[in-house]
Short mmCIF file of C-alpha atoms in Angstrom, two decimals:
data_model
loop_
_atom_site.label_atom_id
_atom_site.label_comp_id
_atom_site.label_asym_id
_atom_site.label_seq_id
_atom_site.Cartn_x
_atom_site.Cartn_y
_atom_site.Cartn_z
CA MET O 88 84.51 49.90 125.38
CA LEU O 89 87.04 48.39 123.22
CA SER O 90 89.91 50.39 121.81
CA THR O 91 91.06 50.21 118.35
CA PRO O 92 94.68 50.36 117.44
CA ALA O 93 96.04 53.71 116.49
CA GLN O 94 96.21 54.31 112.79
CA LYS O 95 99.72 55.10 111.26
CA ARG O 96 99.37 58.75 110.02
CA PRO O 97 100.16 59.01 106.46
CA GLU O 98 103.36 60.74 105.31
CA PRO O 99 102.74 64.13 103.70
CA ASP O 100 103.49 64.24 99.83
CA LYS O 101 106.73 66.35 99.52
CA SER O 102 107.21 65.44 96.03
CA GLY O 103 104.79 67.99 94.48
CA TYR O 104 103.36 65.58 91.79
CA GLY O 105 101.71 62.64 93.69
CA ARG O 106 104.53 60.33 94.18
CA ALA O 107 102.63 57.60 96.10
CA GLN O 108 100.59 56.97 93.06
CA LYS O 109 103.24 57.65 90.50
CA GLY O 110 106.35 56.41 91.82
CA PRO O 111 109.09 55.95 92.86
CA PHE O 112 107.58 54.08 95.91
CA ASP O 113 108.23 53.47 99.52
CA ALA O 114 108.61 49.91 100.60
CA SER O 115 105.31 50.37 102.40
CA GLU O 116 103.31 51.24 99.28
CA ALA O 117 104.55 48.52 96.76
CA SER O 118 104.84 44.71 96.60
CA THR O 119 108.37 43.42 95.69
CA GLU O 120 107.83 39.75 96.53
CA SER O 121 108.75 38.72 92.97
CA GLY O 122 110.17 40.46 90.02
CA TYR O 123 112.48 42.76 91.98
CA VAL O 124 116.18 42.94 92.49
CA ASP O 125 116.94 43.49 96.12
CA LEU O 126 119.96 46.06 96.63
CA GLY O 127 119.27 46.74 100.16
CA SER O 128 117.80 50.28 100.32
CA ILE O 129 116.98 50.32 96.75
CA LEU O 130 114.89 47.53 94.72
CA VAL O 131 114.82 47.73 90.89
CA ARG O 132 112.47 46.07 88.43
CA PRO O 133 114.29 44.33 85.73
CA THR O 134 113.69 44.69 81.93
CA ASP O 135 115.01 43.10 78.91
CA GLY O 136 118.73 44.23 78.21
CA LEU O 137 119.35 45.83 81.52
CA GLN O 138 122.67 45.70 83.22
CA LEU O 139 123.38 46.78 86.70
CA ARG O 140 126.82 48.07 87.97
CA LEU O 141 127.71 48.62 91.74
CA GLU O 142 129.82 51.44 92.33
CA LEU O 143 132.23 51.23 95.20
CA GLU O 144 133.75 54.12 97.48
CA GLU O 145 137.52 53.53 96.98
CA ALA O 146 138.67 54.23 100.46
CA THR O 147 136.03 51.92 102.36
CA GLN O 148 135.00 49.61 99.30
CA ARG O 149 131.38 49.99 100.39
CA VAL O 150 128.70 50.06 97.70
CA VAL O 151 127.66 53.60 97.34
CA ALA O 152 125.51 53.63 94.21
CA VAL O 153 123.72 51.37 91.57
CA THR O 154 124.01 52.27 87.96
CA MET O 155 121.51 50.88 85.40
CA ASP O 156 122.86 50.50 81.75
CA LEU O 157 120.22 50.22 79.10
CA SER O 158 120.29 50.92 75.37
CA GLY O 159 123.45 53.02 75.32
CA SER O 160 122.49 55.27 78.33
CA SER O 161 122.76 54.97 82.13
CA LEU O 162 120.59 55.68 85.18
CA GLN O 163 122.62 56.07 88.53
CA LEU O 164 120.66 55.86 91.80
CA GLN O 165 121.36 56.78 95.27
CA ALA O 166 119.09 56.93 98.36
CA PHE O 167 119.53 59.12 101.44
CA ALA O 168 117.91 59.73 104.78
CA ALA O 169 115.58 62.88 104.99
CA PRO O 170 113.85 64.59 107.57
CA ARG O 171 110.14 63.73 108.02
CA SER O 172 108.78 67.20 107.91
CA GLU O 173 110.57 68.47 104.69
CA GLY O 174 112.07 67.69 101.41
CA LEU O 175 115.92 67.85 100.49
CA TRP O 176 115.58 68.24 96.53
CA GLY O 177 115.08 72.10 96.56
CA GLU O 178 118.45 72.52 98.56
CA ILE O 179 120.34 69.83 96.69
CA ARG O 180 119.46 71.20 93.35
CA ALA O 181 121.07 74.50 94.19
CA GLN O 182 124.12 72.75 95.50
CA ILE O 183 124.48 70.65 92.29
CA ALA O 184 124.07 73.62 90.16
CA GLN O 185 126.77 75.48 92.06
CA SER O 186 129.23 72.55 91.92
CA VAL O 187 128.63 72.21 88.04
CA GLU O 188 129.18 75.85 87.47
CA SER O 189 132.37 75.76 89.67
CA GLN O 190 133.69 73.01 87.22
CA GLY O 191 133.06 75.07 84.17
CA GLY O 192 129.86 73.70 83.14
CA THR O 193 126.28 74.94 82.63
CA VAL O 194 123.12 74.02 84.31
CA GLU O 195 119.45 74.36 82.95
CA GLU O 196 116.51 73.71 85.28
CA THR O 197 113.34 72.14 83.58
CA GLU O 198 110.10 70.61 84.64
CA GLY O 199 110.22 66.86 84.16
CA SER O 200 108.16 63.88 84.70
CA PHE O 201 109.13 63.95 88.30
CA GLY O 202 109.05 67.65 89.02
CA PRO O 203 111.95 70.02 88.88
CA GLU O 204 115.24 68.56 87.47
CA LEU O 205 118.50 69.72 86.18
CA VAL O 206 120.20 69.33 82.76
CA ALA O 207 123.97 69.80 83.34
CA ARG O 208 126.70 69.96 80.91
CA LEU O 209 130.22 69.39 82.08
CA PRO O 210 133.39 69.75 80.27
CA ALA O 211 134.54 66.33 78.89
CA ASP O 212 138.15 67.67 79.52
CA ALA O 213 139.07 67.58 83.13
CA SER O 214 140.84 71.03 82.81
CA GLY O 215 137.43 72.50 82.12
CA GLU O 216 138.98 74.45 79.03
CA GLY O 217 137.99 72.06 76.34
CA ARG O 218 134.87 72.65 74.07
CA SER O 219 133.61 69.14 74.39
CA TYR O 220 130.87 68.56 76.89
CA ARG O 221 128.98 65.56 78.44
CA ALA O 222 125.52 65.96 79.70
CA ALA O 223 123.98 64.57 82.96
CA ARG O 224 120.22 64.88 83.92
CA PHE O 225 119.64 65.07 87.62
CA MET O 226 116.14 64.00 88.95
CA GLY O 227 115.26 64.06 92.65
CA VAL O 228 112.34 62.90 94.45
CA ASP O 229 111.39 63.37 98.20
CA GLY O 230 109.69 60.48 99.81
CA PRO O 231 108.74 59.56 103.42
CA ARG O 232 111.85 60.10 105.37
CA TRP O 233 114.11 59.37 102.23
CA PHE O 234 115.39 61.27 99.20
CA LEU O 235 116.11 59.47 95.96
CA ARG O 236 118.38 60.87 93.43
CA GLY O 237 118.68 59.75 89.89
CA VAL O 238 121.32 60.66 87.30
CA ILE O 239 120.87 59.97 83.64
CA GLY O 240 124.01 59.83 81.40
CA GLY O 241 124.49 59.19 77.70
CA ARG O 242 122.17 59.77 74.96
CA ALA O 243 119.22 59.98 77.14
CA ALA O 244 120.55 62.75 78.98
CA GLU O 245 119.61 65.31 76.30
CA SER O 246 116.70 63.47 74.77
CA ARG O 247 113.22 63.17 76.26
CA GLU O 248 112.07 60.68 73.87
CA GLY O 249 115.25 58.69 74.45
CA SER O 250 114.92 58.69 78.09
CA ALA O 251 111.44 56.99 78.26
CA GLU O 252 112.76 53.75 79.27
CA LEU O 253 115.01 54.96 81.96
CA GLU O 254 112.33 57.24 83.37
CA ASP O 255 110.10 54.24 83.49
CA LEU O 256 112.77 52.13 85.58
CA PHE O 257 113.13 55.38 87.90
CA ARG O 258 109.46 55.32 88.37
CA HIS O 259 109.33 51.78 89.51
CA VAL O 260 112.11 51.98 92.09
CA VAL O 261 111.15 50.95 95.45
CA VAL O 262 113.16 52.70 98.38
CA ASP O 263 113.36 50.71 101.75
CA ARG O 264 114.33 53.46 104.32
CA GLY O 265 114.32 51.12 107.36
CA GLU O 266 113.54 52.13 110.70
CA SER O 267 116.85 53.19 112.07
CA PRO O 268 117.25 56.81 113.03
CA LEU O 269 119.53 58.41 110.56
CA PRO O 270 120.92 61.93 110.09
CA PRO O 271 119.54 63.80 107.05
CA ARG O 272 121.66 63.01 103.83
CA GLU O 273 123.13 59.92 105.24
CA LEU O 274 123.54 57.47 102.45
CA LEU O 275 121.18 54.52 102.83
CA PRO O 276 122.98 51.28 102.61
CA LEU O 277 123.26 49.22 99.41
CA ARG O 278 124.46 45.62 99.11
CA ILE O 279 125.18 43.03 96.48
CA PRO O 280 121.98 41.11 95.66
CA VAL O 281 121.53 37.41 96.33
CA GLU O 282 121.18 36.77 92.95
CA ALA O 283 124.72 37.89 92.33
CA ALA O 284 126.35 35.82 95.11
CA PRO O 285 129.30 33.69 93.96
CA HIS O 286 128.78 30.03 93.08
CA GLU O 287 131.13 27.31 94.08
CA ASN O 288 132.89 27.67 90.82
CA GLY O 289 133.69 31.24 91.50
CA ARG O 290 131.33 32.79 88.89
CA GLY O 291 128.41 34.72 89.81
CA HIS O 292 124.81 33.86 89.10
CA THR O 293 123.90 34.64 85.49
CA ALA O 294 120.19 35.83 85.43
CA GLN O 295 117.55 34.73 82.80
CA ALA O 296 117.52 36.92 79.83
CA GLN O 297 113.92 37.51 79.60
CA GLN O 298 113.12 38.07 83.18
CA GLN O 299 116.37 39.18 85.21
CA PRO O 300 119.12 41.70 84.35
CA GLN O 301 122.79 40.44 84.08
CA ALA O 302 124.43 39.95 87.61
CA PRO O 303 125.79 43.32 88.86
CA GLU O 304 129.18 44.32 88.17
CA ARG O 305 131.55 46.36 90.37
CA GLY O 306 131.96 49.84 88.77
CA PRO O 307 134.56 52.62 89.52
CA GLU O 308 134.70 54.72 92.45
CA ILE O 309 131.57 57.16 92.34
CA THR O 310 132.16 60.88 91.71
CA HIS O 311 129.80 63.12 93.55
CA LEU O 312 128.28 66.36 92.12
CA GLY O 313 126.85 68.52 94.80
#
């Protein structure tokens, strides 16, 4: 009797909203052969007017986040290793809330397009004593052995209608976890995409306006919340 290859057991849905059908997607679930910008563990789908910024850790100069700027707002992305059996978002939400409150800010938990999320308001003054606040909206999605965090800033952070474009970008993100064993919460590696590699004249590749975003720029050192 001929034996058949063992079928790969599907990963349980830890997102709570049907992530595998609605996104963000695992690399095994989506075709990224064309139309995506490959940033290593994160692949993004370009749209008109989109600009990418790669954020560096000051001490090591490694890429630690990618930020997408669109229509006056931003979406910062980071992907992390996660356990196979359980998600991280519940625990991380609590830590973000605690961190924001310790900085003199406020946090509201709401139900968004990707499940529970946080709307944080942080003092614009570093001393925490000013009356001016800046808003940030934290979204988190648990995938198969990975966790993806998105942080919306700018006008879209406090406007559901204004965040539709950024939510659509987040929905179409593809995470390439890789097969290497990694401890939970380990940042998945990011890299400068081939499209942005320097040319002989020293200038980076300029993407086509209608199909690709502008070549990524190096941004400031990232500030972690939570």
